[in-house]
Amino acid sequence: MSPEASAAPTTSVTGAPVTGHPAGGATPGATTDPGAATSSPAARRSGAFATPAARRRWWLTYLGVTGLAVCFAVGILVWKNPMEPGSRGFWLIAQRRLDAVVAMIVVAVCQAMATVAFQTATGNRIITPSIMGFESLYRAIQTATIFFFGATGLTATRTVPAFALRLALMVGLSLLLYSWLLTGGARNLYSMLLIGIVIGSALGSLTTFMQRLLTPSEFDLLSARLFGSIANADPDYYPIAIPLALAASAALLLYSRLLNVLALGRDTATGLGLNHTRATIGVLVLVSVLMATSTALVGPMTFLGFLVATLSYQLSGTYDHRYLFPMAASLGLLVLTGAYFIMRHVFYAQGVVSIIIELVGGSVFVIVVLRRGRL
Amino acid sequence: MALLGLSLATGQYSILSHADGWEMFRNVRVPRTLALVLAGAAMSMSGLVMQLITQNRFVEPTTTGTTEWAGLGLLAVMVVFPRASVLGRMAGAVMAAFLGTTVFFLLLRRVSLRSSLLVPIIGMMLGAVVSAVSTFFALQTDMLQSLGVWFQGSFTSVYRGQYEVLWIVVGVVAAIFHYADHLTAVGLGQDVATNIGVDYRRTVLIGTALVAVATGTVTVVVGSLPFLGLIVPNLVSMRRGDDLRSNLPWVCLVGIGLITACDLLARTIIAPFEIPVAVVLGLVGAAVFIALIIRQTGRGGA
């Protein structure tokens, strides 16, 4: 389900918990390189949480969120299933719905992990990786397909090689940007981001131009693809998408401690013996793999990641990525499954789920920007 | 540069005249050229005024979401009053643009930024939020494709009886000329401006209103013209420094020249058809924008 097994706390407060410990620091002592054995257990250490109560609260919240998400997922599978439970038809329908749930899991994990890691790497909790031009690229690819090959082309490209090609294109483009950052072409992270956005908007104007020339019926076909929707996910893609998402998220989880150091800012991280630029690039590459997977699978989702990451900071009460990541992934799943379940069975409006999520996420974004004094 | 663009434009339409060329000339070519001039001048100046108010080089209607707001206003009017006149639509667009720009400026006042490059990033994200709302409406009312077409700046639909609204822009340009010194003072920051006797808040309000009117009008008649307000003022101030009063004519001229050149390109690349000018402008603008970003960071300032 979610990668919680590897997120078991290893630097728990040993011996008698020190209550009233001065401010729960975000750095577990001496963890500059992941996997190194920590120092003697007798030394006073600060863990991820300020107090044992905070730790308990995190676990309760986490289990609650995950439990709810699982309930919604099961609900999607069995609710209003017209067949007798246990009969063959029932399982067939559940099987089809299961595909959708799997897509949700992949998207939730990808978006949540990618956004949290990206915000840490950029040292900014306002921006999201989705603005980096992935969406414009996705839209441009889809529009160009229908523009050059017609509606049949669009259906014909629902194949695994085409999916792999889309993925490769997106990751390739972002790697190009990062390599440029690495070689000092852009000395500043924000300038690189902005360049990504500008390239995206230039692509966007080309895309709009191609859309102008489509017949309305072709355009209708296309517009279904242009919005992020779980319906876009094809089970045939899973053999590529799932391993990629798993590998990249596992790598990020393993890097949790490195990210904890990265979060302290460039100077502190360098002082602790971390090659800041290299670590940042490494994280960004993983982020782009995750984002590309999610976008290629279901289409663009601008604010889902932002929404989930923000909620996760609020609920976690810690800066430790070993706790932030699983929380964010579970929250992502909860948001997606919950929204689908409710829209499907309460409002009967399945088609607008992603747009609703976008609007909610967008509003949260505006509120967060207005409430924060510094960016 | 500007003269070159203008002369090129003149060349274009005398060549293509047919037997009833004069009629065509009066009904299509002249309005189109006028629209080019007005829109180019208006958008460049909007960019300039916004850059002064925010003291940020990367601000212009496209990077603050102003254009998206104008589009949302336009859409709202079209949904609520499908039969609204051009003026009605424009009023909606202008009001929404004003609201959106004010929100953004307030945000900038409240929030201290670590990097000037963050301003356009945040602005574009806000724009994305507004776009999402617009898209939602458009989907519900089945206007998605027309929204896209509306939104992409193009002078194709400009002919007699369709563009006269643009003359409002002349008023805006005149007003900007009138307030030039005040706006320059505002560009020096609130304290300095107040010190030399300029009512800071009033000037900011007037500037915002002017920008909103210009952007709203141009969006309704022509569509969005990306990056125009960003490139032109930057090019001019690289050459001539930051005195608004002496720069204004230059900004107007360069803006007109640039957009005319882009429009000519758009009309000739795949003649007899044409590409919307926004596509050309988007590509050219993006290239210049990236060059500006690199320059800015290359100098060590960020």
XYZ file of C-alpha atoms in Angstrom:
677
model
C 0.000 0.000 0.000
C 2.158 2.849 1.192
C 5.840 2.482 1.865
C 5.598 2.603 5.613
C 7.703 -0.417 6.330
C 10.892 1.395 5.501
C 9.807 4.440 7.443
C 10.076 2.823 10.849
C 11.716 5.235 13.266
C 15.264 4.228 14.022
C 16.446 7.165 16.083
C 13.866 6.874 18.817
C 14.610 8.510 22.116
C 16.408 5.747 23.942
C 16.167 5.221 27.669
C 14.119 7.639 29.685
C 12.472 10.167 27.376
C 13.678 13.633 28.170
C 10.555 15.693 28.569
C 10.731 19.430 28.298
C 13.612 19.047 25.909
C 14.493 22.399 24.358
C 12.744 22.662 20.975
C 12.566 19.513 18.926
C 15.379 20.072 16.515
C 15.028 18.890 12.969
C 18.387 17.179 13.008
C 18.827 13.805 14.512
C 22.347 14.030 15.898
C 25.183 12.888 13.688
C 23.241 11.699 10.711
C 25.062 13.506 7.988
C 25.509 10.383 5.950
C 22.542 8.035 5.753
C 23.093 4.572 7.101
C 25.955 5.468 9.416
C 25.711 3.904 12.821
C 24.850 6.542 15.400
C 26.955 7.278 18.425
C 26.710 5.741 21.868
C 23.162 5.338 23.172
C 24.018 6.998 26.480
C 24.408 10.415 24.866
C 21.445 12.781 25.020
C 19.792 12.874 21.665
C 16.886 14.656 20.142
C 14.703 12.660 17.825
C 12.241 13.749 15.239
C 9.666 14.881 17.775
C 9.859 17.307 20.656
C 7.898 15.170 23.069
C 6.662 11.587 23.216
C 3.165 13.023 22.994
C 3.986 14.537 19.635
C 5.223 11.183 18.439
C 2.031 9.494 19.596
C -0.032 12.187 17.918
C 1.805 11.655 14.645
C 1.241 7.908 14.687
C -2.436 8.340 15.550
C -2.923 10.893 12.775
C -1.010 8.781 10.319
C -2.928 5.626 11.089
C -6.194 7.563 10.989
C -5.436 9.084 7.599
C -4.233 5.797 6.162
C -7.212 3.954 7.572
C -9.643 6.437 6.059
C -7.886 6.236 2.734
C -8.112 2.449 2.790
C -11.802 2.663 3.690
C -12.466 4.962 0.721
C -10.450 2.713 -1.566
C -12.432 -0.331 -0.468
C -15.574 1.746 -0.808
C -14.715 2.534 -4.401
C -14.289 -1.174 -5.025
C -17.469 -2.543 -3.489
C -19.967 0.293 -3.035
C -22.985 0.062 -5.325
C -21.551 -2.962 -7.029
C -24.633 -4.317 -8.740
C -23.613 -7.985 -8.503
C -23.872 -10.443 -5.606
C -20.731 -10.176 -3.493
C -18.519 -13.143 -4.289
C -20.062 -13.896 -7.669
C -17.965 -13.818 -10.814
C -19.522 -10.582 -12.057
C -18.781 -8.895 -8.780
C -15.132 -9.714 -9.068
C -14.995 -8.548 -12.670
C -16.382 -5.155 -11.725
C -14.144 -4.931 -8.694
C -11.215 -5.786 -10.940
C -11.967 -2.828 -13.203
C -12.340 -0.506 -10.259
C -9.154 -1.867 -8.797
C -7.277 -0.533 -11.807
C -8.506 2.946 -10.961
C -7.478 2.554 -7.329
C -4.000 1.413 -8.362
C -3.680 4.517 -10.534
C -4.715 6.641 -7.566
C -2.090 5.026 -5.376
C 0.645 5.647 -7.946
C -0.412 9.259 -8.507
C -0.779 9.994 -4.803
C 2.640 8.600 -3.942
C 4.316 10.310 -6.897
C 2.803 13.740 -6.368
C 3.163 13.744 -2.594
C 6.747 12.574 -2.436
C 7.823 14.726 -5.344
C 6.312 17.895 -3.912
C 7.735 17.447 -0.415
C 11.200 16.656 -1.765
C 11.058 19.516 -4.246
C 10.037 22.031 -1.611
C 12.902 20.916 0.583
C 15.436 21.024 -2.222
C 14.368 24.513 -3.265
C 14.050 25.662 0.341
C 10.617 27.026 -0.388
C 7.239 25.764 0.692
C 5.226 27.783 -1.770
C 6.243 26.397 -5.128
C 5.420 23.023 -6.593
C 7.261 20.877 -9.116
C 4.243 20.884 -11.409
C 5.078 24.385 -12.622
C 8.328 23.142 -14.101
C 6.789 22.711 -17.512
C 5.803 19.045 -17.249
C 2.198 19.911 -17.893
C 2.875 22.115 -20.870
C 4.992 19.365 -22.327
C 2.273 16.790 -21.744
C -0.355 19.015 -23.332
C 1.918 19.798 -26.240
C 2.584 16.111 -26.869
C -1.095 15.177 -26.731
C -2.152 18.080 -28.927
C 0.566 17.447 -31.472
C -0.505 13.809 -31.671
C -4.081 14.629 -32.560
C -2.985 17.491 -34.774
C -0.697 15.409 -36.934
C -2.394 12.013 -36.786
C -6.024 12.905 -36.177
C -8.385 11.268 -33.729
C -7.308 7.791 -34.765
C -3.762 8.757 -33.913
C -4.778 9.680 -30.414
C -6.373 6.314 -29.827
C -3.497 4.544 -31.543
C -1.006 6.136 -29.190
C -2.581 4.547 -26.150
C 0.181 2.006 -26.307
C 3.009 1.171 -23.964
C 5.807 2.399 -26.270
C 4.063 5.745 -26.679
C 3.733 6.018 -22.922
C 7.390 5.207 -22.466
C 8.300 7.814 -25.058
C 6.260 10.492 -23.258
C 8.008 9.605 -20.027
C 11.430 9.703 -21.626
C 10.734 13.087 -23.200
C 9.655 14.652 -19.924
C 12.523 13.284 -17.895
C 14.955 14.163 -20.673
C 13.826 17.776 -20.799
C 14.114 18.250 -17.071
C 17.529 16.594 -16.993
C 18.647 19.059 -19.626
C 17.553 21.935 -17.410
C 19.308 20.502 -14.366
C 22.520 19.759 -16.161
C 22.573 23.370 -17.145
C 22.221 24.328 -13.510
C 25.050 21.976 -12.681
C 27.451 23.414 -15.204
C 26.804 26.904 -13.921
C 24.793 28.153 -16.866
C 22.206 29.243 -14.354
C 23.822 29.969 -11.041
C 20.634 30.287 -9.171
C 17.910 27.770 -8.491
C 15.064 30.207 -8.956
C 16.359 31.366 -12.277
C 16.361 27.759 -13.415
C 12.781 27.305 -12.244
C 11.713 30.454 -13.999
C 13.385 29.323 -17.187
C 11.470 26.070 -16.909
C 8.232 27.984 -16.554
C 8.995 30.288 -19.467
C 9.799 27.368 -21.741
C 6.551 25.845 -20.588
C 4.555 28.920 -21.493
C 6.170 29.133 -24.912
C 5.147 25.516 -25.482
C 1.710 26.446 -24.225
C 1.208 29.091 -26.888
C 2.156 26.588 -29.593
C -0.300 24.130 -28.088
C -3.129 26.641 -28.107
C -2.379 27.427 -31.716
C -2.664 23.781 -32.700
C -5.901 23.520 -30.739
C -7.371 26.339 -32.773
C -7.037 24.298 -35.916
C -8.796 21.220 -34.583
C -12.375 20.401 -35.429
C -14.681 20.688 -32.427
C -15.141 16.921 -32.229
C -11.406 16.336 -32.255
C -11.064 18.993 -29.630
C -13.606 17.275 -27.413
C -11.616 14.082 -27.624
C -8.485 15.980 -26.768
C -9.897 17.960 -23.887
C -10.731 14.737 -22.101
C -7.008 14.028 -22.179
C -5.841 17.467 -21.181
C -7.291 17.309 -17.700
C -5.758 15.117 -15.135
C -8.122 12.238 -14.702
C -7.748 8.775 -13.303
C -9.693 7.560 -16.333
C -6.652 8.378 -18.477
C -4.633 5.657 -16.805
C -4.394 2.492 -18.818
C -3.593 -0.721 -16.904
C -1.136 -1.588 -19.674
C 1.104 1.229 -18.479
C 1.410 -0.138 -14.966
C 4.386 -2.417 -15.642
C 6.390 0.698 -16.452
C 4.786 3.223 -14.135
C 4.678 1.217 -10.913
C 8.336 0.122 -10.803
C 9.480 3.641 -11.689
C 7.333 5.249 -9.032
C 8.380 2.658 -6.476
C 12.063 2.969 -7.232
C 12.082 6.767 -7.125
C 10.014 6.974 -3.932
C 12.114 4.321 -2.242
C 15.220 6.264 -3.160
C 13.741 9.443 -1.695
C 12.784 7.599 1.482
C 16.327 6.302 1.794
C 17.551 9.845 1.290
C 15.287 11.126 4.074
C 18.179 11.976 6.380
C 20.063 13.644 3.598
C 16.978 15.743 2.914
C 16.779 16.636 6.600
C 20.239 18.133 6.280
C 19.412 19.748 2.959
C 16.461 21.493 4.609
C 18.825 23.421 6.869
C 19.927 25.551 3.963
C 23.019 25.682 1.864
C 25.531 26.996 4.394
C 24.611 24.698 7.261
C 24.402 21.673 5.005
C 27.804 22.401 3.524
C 29.186 22.885 7.015
C 27.909 19.453 7.962
C 29.837 17.974 5.091
C 27.167 17.669 2.419
C 27.821 18.531 -1.194
C 24.802 20.777 -1.472
C 24.644 21.205 -5.234
C 25.066 17.522 -5.915
C 22.476 16.522 -3.369
C 20.009 19.069 -4.748
C 20.450 17.836 -8.286
C 20.047 14.241 -7.150
C 16.787 15.061 -5.420
C 15.538 17.070 -8.391
C 16.226 14.170 -10.760
C 14.161 11.842 -8.579
C 11.436 14.467 -8.377
C 11.299 14.801 -12.132
C 11.033 11.021 -12.560
C 8.096 10.968 -10.152
C 6.366 13.953 -11.716
C 6.866 12.635 -15.221
C 5.438 9.258 -14.236
C 2.366 10.790 -12.683
C 1.808 13.238 -15.539
C 2.306 10.649 -18.254
C -0.076 8.297 -16.476
C -3.085 10.498 -15.734
C -2.321 13.960 -17.087
C -1.608 17.248 -15.360
C -2.449 17.836 -11.709
C -1.236 21.260 -10.695
C -2.183 21.695 -7.073
C -2.718 18.199 -5.727
C 0.888 17.928 -4.601
C 0.835 21.383 -3.067
C -2.344 20.669 -1.132
C -1.056 17.373 0.201
C 2.376 18.684 1.147
C 0.919 21.676 2.979
C -1.519 19.515 4.936
C 1.263 17.117 5.715
C 3.448 19.837 7.274
C 0.490 20.972 9.334
C -0.387 17.525 10.618
C 3.071 16.082 11.117
C 4.503 18.531 13.604
C 8.029 17.553 12.634
C 10.626 18.423 10.039
C 11.881 14.877 9.709
C 11.332 13.586 6.198
C 11.073 10.025 7.446
C 7.725 11.084 8.852
C 6.741 13.701 6.308
C 6.928 11.385 3.304
C 4.587 8.600 4.477
C 2.152 11.150 5.863
C 2.071 13.042 2.581
C 1.596 9.876 0.543
C -1.303 8.710 2.711
C -2.894 12.139 2.613
C -2.593 12.168 -1.164
C -4.362 8.853 -1.372
C -7.030 10.045 1.049
C -7.687 13.174 -1.007
C -7.922 11.271 -4.281
C -9.984 8.316 -3.101
C -12.177 10.492 -0.914
C -12.869 12.949 -3.715
C -13.685 10.178 -6.172
C -15.882 8.307 -3.767
C -17.845 11.357 -2.700
C -18.202 12.803 -6.182
C -19.287 9.462 -7.524
C -21.836 8.493 -4.950
C -22.960 11.766 -3.444
C -22.904 14.286 -6.300
C -22.800 11.914 -9.284
C -20.205 14.119 -10.917
C -17.210 11.943 -11.551
C -15.818 13.978 -14.418
C -14.969 17.094 -12.467
C -13.083 15.442 -9.603
C -9.668 16.602 -10.698
C -10.890 20.116 -11.337
C -12.442 20.235 -7.882
C -9.146 19.094 -6.365
C -7.361 21.769 -8.400
C -9.720 24.473 -7.179
C -9.396 23.446 -3.542
C -5.620 23.174 -3.860
C -5.474 26.507 -5.638
C -7.485 28.207 -2.911
C -5.234 26.700 -0.253
C -2.261 28.010 -2.219
C -3.659 31.545 -2.219
C -4.434 31.386 1.490
C -0.973 30.064 2.346
C 0.712 32.763 0.282
C -1.327 35.466 1.987
C -0.707 34.121 5.474
C 3.027 33.622 5.151
C 5.068 36.728 5.758
C 8.125 35.554 3.886
C 8.569 33.527 0.755
C 13.985 49.793 -35.230
C 10.488 51.133 -34.736
C 10.547 53.036 -38.001
C 11.694 49.888 -39.720
C 8.754 47.948 -38.373
C 6.303 50.619 -39.380
C 7.681 50.993 -42.861
C 7.538 47.242 -43.293
C 3.906 47.272 -42.284
C 3.159 49.956 -44.837
C 4.934 47.918 -47.454
C 2.796 44.916 -46.670
C -0.527 46.376 -47.417
C 0.225 48.344 -50.516
C 1.646 45.246 -52.150
C -1.379 43.144 -51.526
C -3.967 45.616 -52.827
C -6.338 44.275 -55.468
C -8.723 46.082 -57.796
C -10.989 47.053 -54.942
C -7.858 47.408 -52.907
C -8.760 50.805 -51.552
C -11.957 49.512 -49.985
C -10.100 46.622 -48.421
C -7.394 48.962 -47.366
C -9.769 51.187 -45.475
C -11.746 48.399 -43.840
C -9.097 45.897 -42.951
C -5.547 47.094 -43.305
C -5.834 50.444 -41.617
C -7.731 49.116 -38.619
C -5.276 46.295 -38.302
C -2.283 48.569 -38.315
C -3.950 50.930 -35.885
C -4.803 48.027 -33.633
C -1.204 46.918 -33.749
C -0.014 50.352 -32.783
C -2.512 50.771 -29.977
C -2.148 47.285 -28.518
C 1.626 47.365 -28.736
C 1.884 50.701 -27.030
C -0.679 49.798 -24.378
C 0.837 46.490 -23.384
C 4.412 47.788 -23.288
C 3.373 50.678 -21.108
C 1.354 48.442 -18.820
C 4.441 46.380 -18.289
C 6.481 49.469 -17.586
C 4.037 50.868 -15.040
C 3.758 47.536 -13.262
C 7.507 47.207 -13.089
C 7.757 50.629 -11.502
C 5.045 49.977 -8.952
C 6.463 46.644 -7.864
C 10.109 47.625 -8.313
C 10.639 44.324 -9.999
C 12.017 43.797 -13.466
C 10.113 40.616 -14.164
C 6.601 41.864 -13.669
C 4.124 42.368 -16.463
C 0.488 41.455 -17.142
C 1.343 37.895 -18.144
C 3.507 37.118 -15.148
C 1.121 38.453 -12.531
C -2.026 36.755 -13.676
C -3.609 40.039 -14.810
C -4.303 38.589 -18.230
C -5.867 35.488 -16.738
C -8.081 37.626 -14.543
C -9.177 39.637 -17.543
C -10.042 36.408 -19.309
C -12.049 35.225 -16.331
C -13.976 38.482 -16.267
C -14.657 38.197 -19.962
C -15.874 34.656 -19.550
C -18.091 35.580 -16.617
C -19.777 38.280 -18.673
C -20.219 35.889 -21.583
C -21.807 33.278 -19.348
C -24.133 35.617 -17.491
C -25.070 37.877 -20.412
C -24.470 35.910 -23.613
C -25.680 38.849 -25.676
C -23.462 41.469 -24.087
C -21.894 44.052 -26.344
C -18.179 44.481 -26.750
C -18.305 47.280 -24.199
C -20.062 45.092 -21.675
C -17.515 42.335 -22.080
C -14.768 44.845 -21.744
C -16.166 46.224 -18.530
C -16.129 42.735 -17.057
C -12.583 42.099 -18.195
C -11.350 45.445 -16.885
C -12.962 45.000 -13.505
C -11.585 41.516 -13.069
C -8.130 42.622 -14.191
C -8.192 45.469 -11.678
C -9.240 43.148 -8.891
C -6.590 40.590 -9.741
C -3.784 43.105 -10.063
C -4.728 44.770 -6.800
C -4.696 41.413 -5.041
C -1.246 40.702 -6.398
C 0.158 44.077 -5.412
C -1.262 43.757 -1.920
C 0.344 40.376 -1.686
C 3.700 41.808 -2.685
C 3.353 44.537 -0.074
C 2.634 42.039 2.671
C 5.194 39.474 1.704
C 8.901 40.057 1.790
C 10.631 38.168 -0.965
C 14.024 36.591 -0.829
C 14.527 36.727 -4.554
C 13.123 38.979 -7.236
C 12.838 35.915 -9.416
C 10.202 34.527 -7.087
C 7.705 37.243 -7.983
C 6.947 35.967 -11.468
C 6.931 32.376 -10.201
C 4.260 33.169 -7.632
C 2.419 35.346 -10.116
C 2.281 32.602 -12.690
C 1.074 30.129 -10.102
C -1.706 32.523 -9.143
C -2.462 32.809 -12.826
C -2.751 29.031 -12.921
C -5.333 29.131 -10.128
C -7.381 31.693 -12.029
C -7.022 29.679 -15.224
C -8.340 26.625 -13.420
C -11.466 28.559 -12.438
C -11.895 29.807 -16.008
C -11.426 26.325 -17.385
C -13.985 24.955 -14.990
C -16.557 27.500 -16.141
C -15.705 26.952 -19.766
C -16.103 23.203 -19.419
C -19.497 23.586 -17.804
C -20.674 25.866 -20.590
C -18.921 24.079 -23.447
C -16.822 27.079 -24.407
C -13.401 25.601 -23.912
C -12.180 25.834 -27.471
C -13.560 29.298 -28.015
C -11.934 30.352 -24.781
C -8.609 29.174 -26.134
C -9.143 31.031 -29.379
C -10.301 34.175 -27.601
C -7.349 34.053 -25.404
C -4.660 33.750 -27.971
C -3.711 37.172 -29.190
C -4.289 37.625 -32.878
C -5.151 40.536 -35.077
C -7.134 38.416 -37.513
C -10.517 39.499 -36.234
C -9.631 43.157 -36.325
C -11.592 45.019 -38.987
C -13.757 48.059 -39.148
C -16.507 48.125 -36.544
C -14.711 45.621 -34.391
C -11.734 47.483 -33.066
C -12.934 50.990 -32.254
C -12.958 50.185 -28.556
C -9.200 50.182 -28.688
C -9.251 53.957 -28.869
C -9.842 53.871 -25.131
C -6.232 52.868 -24.902
C -5.193 56.253 -26.251
C -6.704 57.757 -23.140
C -4.706 55.353 -20.999
C -1.482 56.201 -22.793
C -2.142 59.902 -22.366
C -2.848 59.402 -18.668
C 0.387 57.488 -18.228
C 2.262 60.330 -19.882
C 0.535 62.732 -17.513
C 1.487 60.759 -14.419
C 4.955 59.862 -15.645
C 6.867 61.758 -12.985
C 4.666 60.520 -10.178
C 5.132 56.949 -11.330
C 8.881 57.402 -11.529
C 8.824 58.593 -7.947
C 6.765 55.559 -6.948
C 9.406 53.425 -8.591
C 11.919 54.739 -6.060
C 9.938 53.253 -3.190
C 7.296 54.452 -0.784
C 9.540 56.457 1.512
C 11.302 58.394 -1.197
C 8.067 59.061 -3.030
C 6.337 60.369 0.072
C 9.353 62.498 0.869
C 9.266 64.344 -2.403
C 5.574 64.985 -2.058
C 3.889 62.265 -4.056
C 0.750 60.645 -2.716
C 2.065 57.097 -2.948
C -1.102 55.124 -2.455
C -3.147 57.244 -4.786
C -0.561 56.989 -7.533
C -0.322 53.221 -7.133
C -4.094 52.974 -7.341
C -4.219 55.109 -10.473
C -1.388 53.144 -12.039
C -3.122 49.863 -11.307
C -6.380 51.143 -12.736
C -4.658 52.264 -15.929
C -2.944 48.919 -16.334
C -6.216 47.115 -15.764
C -8.049 49.192 -18.358
C -5.309 48.662 -20.921
C -5.008 44.934 -20.293
C -8.746 44.384 -20.185
C -9.343 46.231 -23.424
C -6.557 44.544 -25.301
C -7.589 41.120 -24.012
C -11.137 41.575 -25.241
C -10.265 42.930 -28.670
C -7.037 41.124 -29.498
C -6.372 38.483 -26.863
C -3.384 38.007 -24.640
C -0.022 39.207 -25.881
C 2.531 37.374 -23.785
C 5.770 38.965 -22.608
C 5.371 42.177 -24.583
C 5.249 44.276 -21.443
C 8.254 42.450 -20.127
C 10.668 42.652 -23.019
C 10.163 46.197 -24.175
C 10.691 48.161 -20.942
C 13.705 46.043 -20.110
C 15.295 46.634 -23.489
C 14.666 50.356 -23.235
C 15.976 50.757 -19.714
C 19.091 48.803 -20.583
C 19.781 51.430 -23.174
C 18.471 54.534 -21.504
C 18.152 54.141 -17.747
C 14.976 54.586 -15.769
C 13.547 58.047 -16.278
C 9.972 57.345 -17.213
C 9.210 60.660 -18.857
C 11.948 60.480 -21.428
C 11.613 56.718 -21.833
C 7.893 56.606 -22.504
C 8.000 57.536 -26.168
C 10.746 55.007 -26.670
C 8.824 52.289 -24.891
C 5.813 53.010 -27.076
C 7.846 52.973 -30.246
C 9.780 49.844 -29.451
C 6.598 48.089 -28.375
C 4.867 49.044 -31.592
C 7.860 48.036 -33.632
C 8.190 44.688 -31.951
C 4.572 43.720 -32.252
C 4.413 44.881 -35.852
C 7.442 42.802 -36.690
C 5.913 39.778 -34.967
C 2.612 40.300 -36.753
C 4.356 40.535 -40.105
C 6.190 37.327 -39.366
C 2.953 35.705 -38.307
C 1.304 36.753 -41.551
C 4.069 35.766 -43.903
C 5.442 32.474 -42.587
C 2.574 30.343 -43.808
C 0.891 32.798 -46.186
C -1.910 32.916 -47.262
C -2.822 31.688 -43.778
C -1.521 33.236 -40.632
C -0.242 32.216 -37.263
C -1.690 34.085 -34.279
C 0.721 36.792 -33.317
C 0.767 35.496 -29.760
C 2.564 32.350 -30.864
C 5.364 34.311 -32.474
C 5.459 36.709 -29.571
C 5.440 33.834 -27.103
C 8.461 32.213 -28.705
C 10.402 35.437 -29.222
C 9.404 36.681 -25.792
C 10.420 33.477 -24.083
C 13.851 33.645 -25.669
C 14.381 37.253 -24.589
C 12.996 36.531 -21.138
C 15.445 33.681 -20.631
C 18.284 35.899 -21.786
C 17.202 38.515 -19.227
C 17.107 35.953 -16.443
C 20.601 34.766 -17.272
C 21.878 38.329 -17.398
C 20.338 39.092 -14.047
C 21.866 36.080 -12.342
C 25.139 36.427 -14.219
C 25.688 39.819 -12.642
C 25.544 38.191 -9.257
C 22.291 39.884 -8.300
C 19.284 37.624 -7.941
